[in-house]
Amino acid sequence: MSWIAAILLFVNLVPPSSHRATASSSSPAVGSRSILRSVGANGPAADYAVELNATNFDSALGGSPATHAVVEFFAHWCPACRNYKPQYEKVAKLFNGPDAVHPGIVLMTRVDCALKINSKLCDKYSVSHYPMLFWGPPSKFVAAGWEPKQEKSKIRVIDDGRTAERLLNWINKQIGSSYCLDDEKFENEHLSSNISDPEQISRAVYDVEEATSTAFDIILEHKIKLETRASLIQFLQLLVAHHPSKRCRQGSAEVLVNFDEFSPLDMLTLDRQEVSSGDDKTAFHNFQICGKEVPRGYWIFCRGSKNDTRGFSCGLWVLLHSLSVRIEDGESQFAFRAICDFIHNFFICEECRQHFYAMCSSVSIPFKTTRDFALWLWSTHNKVNERLMKDEASLGTADPKFPKIIWPPKQLCASCHRSDSGRNDGSSKIDWDQDEVFKFLKQYYGKTLVSVYQKKDIIQNDGTNGALEDSAASTNAIAVPIGAALAIALASCAFGALACYWRSRQKNRKYYHHLHSYKNI
């Protein structure tokens, strides 16, 4: 028995690092955004820097919403690297993780060159010493590399980052910021409202995904009822055709064509306790409508300066405006009804729900054009802001850095304003040029909203890892599940045929949850 004891003793003495090659190949999850919130849960000191390897390096960096990235090449056996890790983590804590003070600005990552799986990757970047730090736009690391004499590369070596203070000072110089190691959450200059910059909205596409996922979770939490079933189907049809995120369109389509299985007509409600999570026919509550990589609470464009401001409500408004400018003229009334019924049936803020639906009910003439509906939604949003401005002023509940305003302000769209009273406290004070407003809405919530995709040159994968891409042109088809066809009857023949085909394949379970053949939805 002595040799068995010796073997067991040897196994127990093997350092954890010797097993990391296997574990790191599956963690963190490969995807576009989960890495921004990937924080180790073991031990008293959490790791905020995201450890990457050769299998997820390109996809993780290529799909990151962060503007900049730092990649540290190190070796776990290197004493200097172990001593440097706490310094690097102090900076990473500011930018990574669920409690990041400055989220979406810099993605802090690490690559262990001592692991065999990373040998070629480290050679590709001519790593000559440990630790060695690189800086650049995340997408520029994809399929790239670095050589000492390389010129014109957007990837640079960080030559002065040996302590947390020096590394953060180096970053501040590159991006013109003044971040400090003791910055506190929600109180930082990144949250200053620069309303004159129309490009800010391009970062909101990630918030739109999060808002869509959050809304879906709320719906499932409060159960799907027989009387609200049709309104949910209609809203999903709208998302399939016109959501600005491709993976949300794909997820919505999958829910829609499986709706009869997810939510059978003979069930008045979907009781989470009664539905087995292992039953893929009815496990609606386990489904992630925009993919598994969408984090929660990680608002970028919609991040408030206080914990309880903006966030979900802001992301939902951006989604609705985006839908309003993407529809075709013939879909305007359908979109109006779908959105109004969705808010009425599923928005759980009772006062907000009632106010919004009252404004919906006041519309007596059906919408015939995209312009009319987009302008109605814009005007409705301003009425909501006007009402909330008064409430927040009297109660002192406004976000000090993002007070409600009548929108868009002159700084953002000067041509939208013919004249005003010099105050921005009421829509009645402004003489709007509605033609210019509509042009602005289409540009702002249309092309500019998804422009971040083109700028990042995101690498296309097989579509299963949640990689984001630009919505070049949303389809005009509206998907309808078989069980709801008679009730809704709005699908095009082409898309209906696709839905039936897809449904039959999924019933065979051969292609369930694999959307490779439907990337253009």
PDB file of C-alpha atoms in Angstrom, residues 91-105 179-191 298 303-304:
ATOM      1  CA  VAL A  91      -5.864  48.558 -12.274  1.00  0.00           C
ATOM      2  CA  ALA A  92      -7.981  45.712 -13.659  1.00  0.00           C
ATOM      3  CA  LYS A  93     -10.480  46.193 -10.833  1.00  0.00           C
ATOM      4  CA  LEU A  94     -11.261  49.675 -12.158  1.00  0.00           C
ATOM      5  CA  PHE A  95     -12.235  48.392 -15.616  1.00  0.00           C
ATOM      6  CA  ASN A  96     -13.279  44.723 -15.320  1.00  0.00           C
ATOM      7  CA  GLY A  97     -15.876  42.849 -13.341  1.00  0.00           C
ATOM      8  CA  PRO A  98     -19.402  43.487 -12.050  1.00  0.00           C
ATOM      9  CA  ASP A  99     -18.251  46.312  -9.775  1.00  0.00           C
ATOM     10  CA  ALA A 100     -16.077  48.095 -12.347  1.00  0.00           C
ATOM     11  CA  VAL A 101     -15.841  51.834 -11.770  1.00  0.00           C
ATOM     12  CA  HIS A 102     -15.083  52.617 -15.415  1.00  0.00           C
ATOM     13  CA  PRO A 103     -16.729  49.802 -17.414  1.00  0.00           C
ATOM     14  CA  GLY A 104     -16.344  49.329 -21.137  1.00  0.00           C
ATOM     15  CA  ILE A 105     -13.203  51.481 -21.409  1.00  0.00           C
ATOM     16  CA  TYR A 179      -8.599  57.907 -13.427  1.00  0.00           C
ATOM     17  CA  CYS A 180      -7.316  57.146  -9.936  1.00  0.00           C
ATOM     18  CA  LEU A 181      -6.850  53.860  -8.124  1.00  0.00           C
ATOM     19  CA  ASP A 182      -9.213  54.983  -5.369  1.00  0.00           C
ATOM     20  CA  ASP A 183     -12.051  55.969  -7.710  1.00  0.00           C
ATOM     21  CA  GLU A 184     -15.411  54.813  -6.391  1.00  0.00           C
ATOM     22  CA  LYS A 185     -18.210  53.181  -8.320  1.00  0.00           C
ATOM     23  CA  PHE A 186     -20.705  55.518 -10.028  1.00  0.00           C
ATOM     24  CA  GLU A 187     -18.696  58.622  -9.191  1.00  0.00           C
ATOM     25  CA  ASN A 188     -16.286  59.259 -12.036  1.00  0.00           C
ATOM     26  CA  GLU A 189     -15.800  61.608 -14.936  1.00  0.00           C
ATOM     27  CA  HIS A 190     -16.592  58.946 -17.517  1.00  0.00           C
ATOM     28  CA  LEU A 191     -20.229  59.386 -16.600  1.00  0.00           C
ATOM     29  CA  TYR A 298     -23.220  46.142 -17.079  1.00  0.00           C
ATOM     30  CA  ARG A 303     -25.093  53.682 -16.973  1.00  0.00           C
ATOM     31  CA  GLY A 304     -26.347  56.164 -14.380  1.00  0.00           C
TER      32      GLY A 304
END
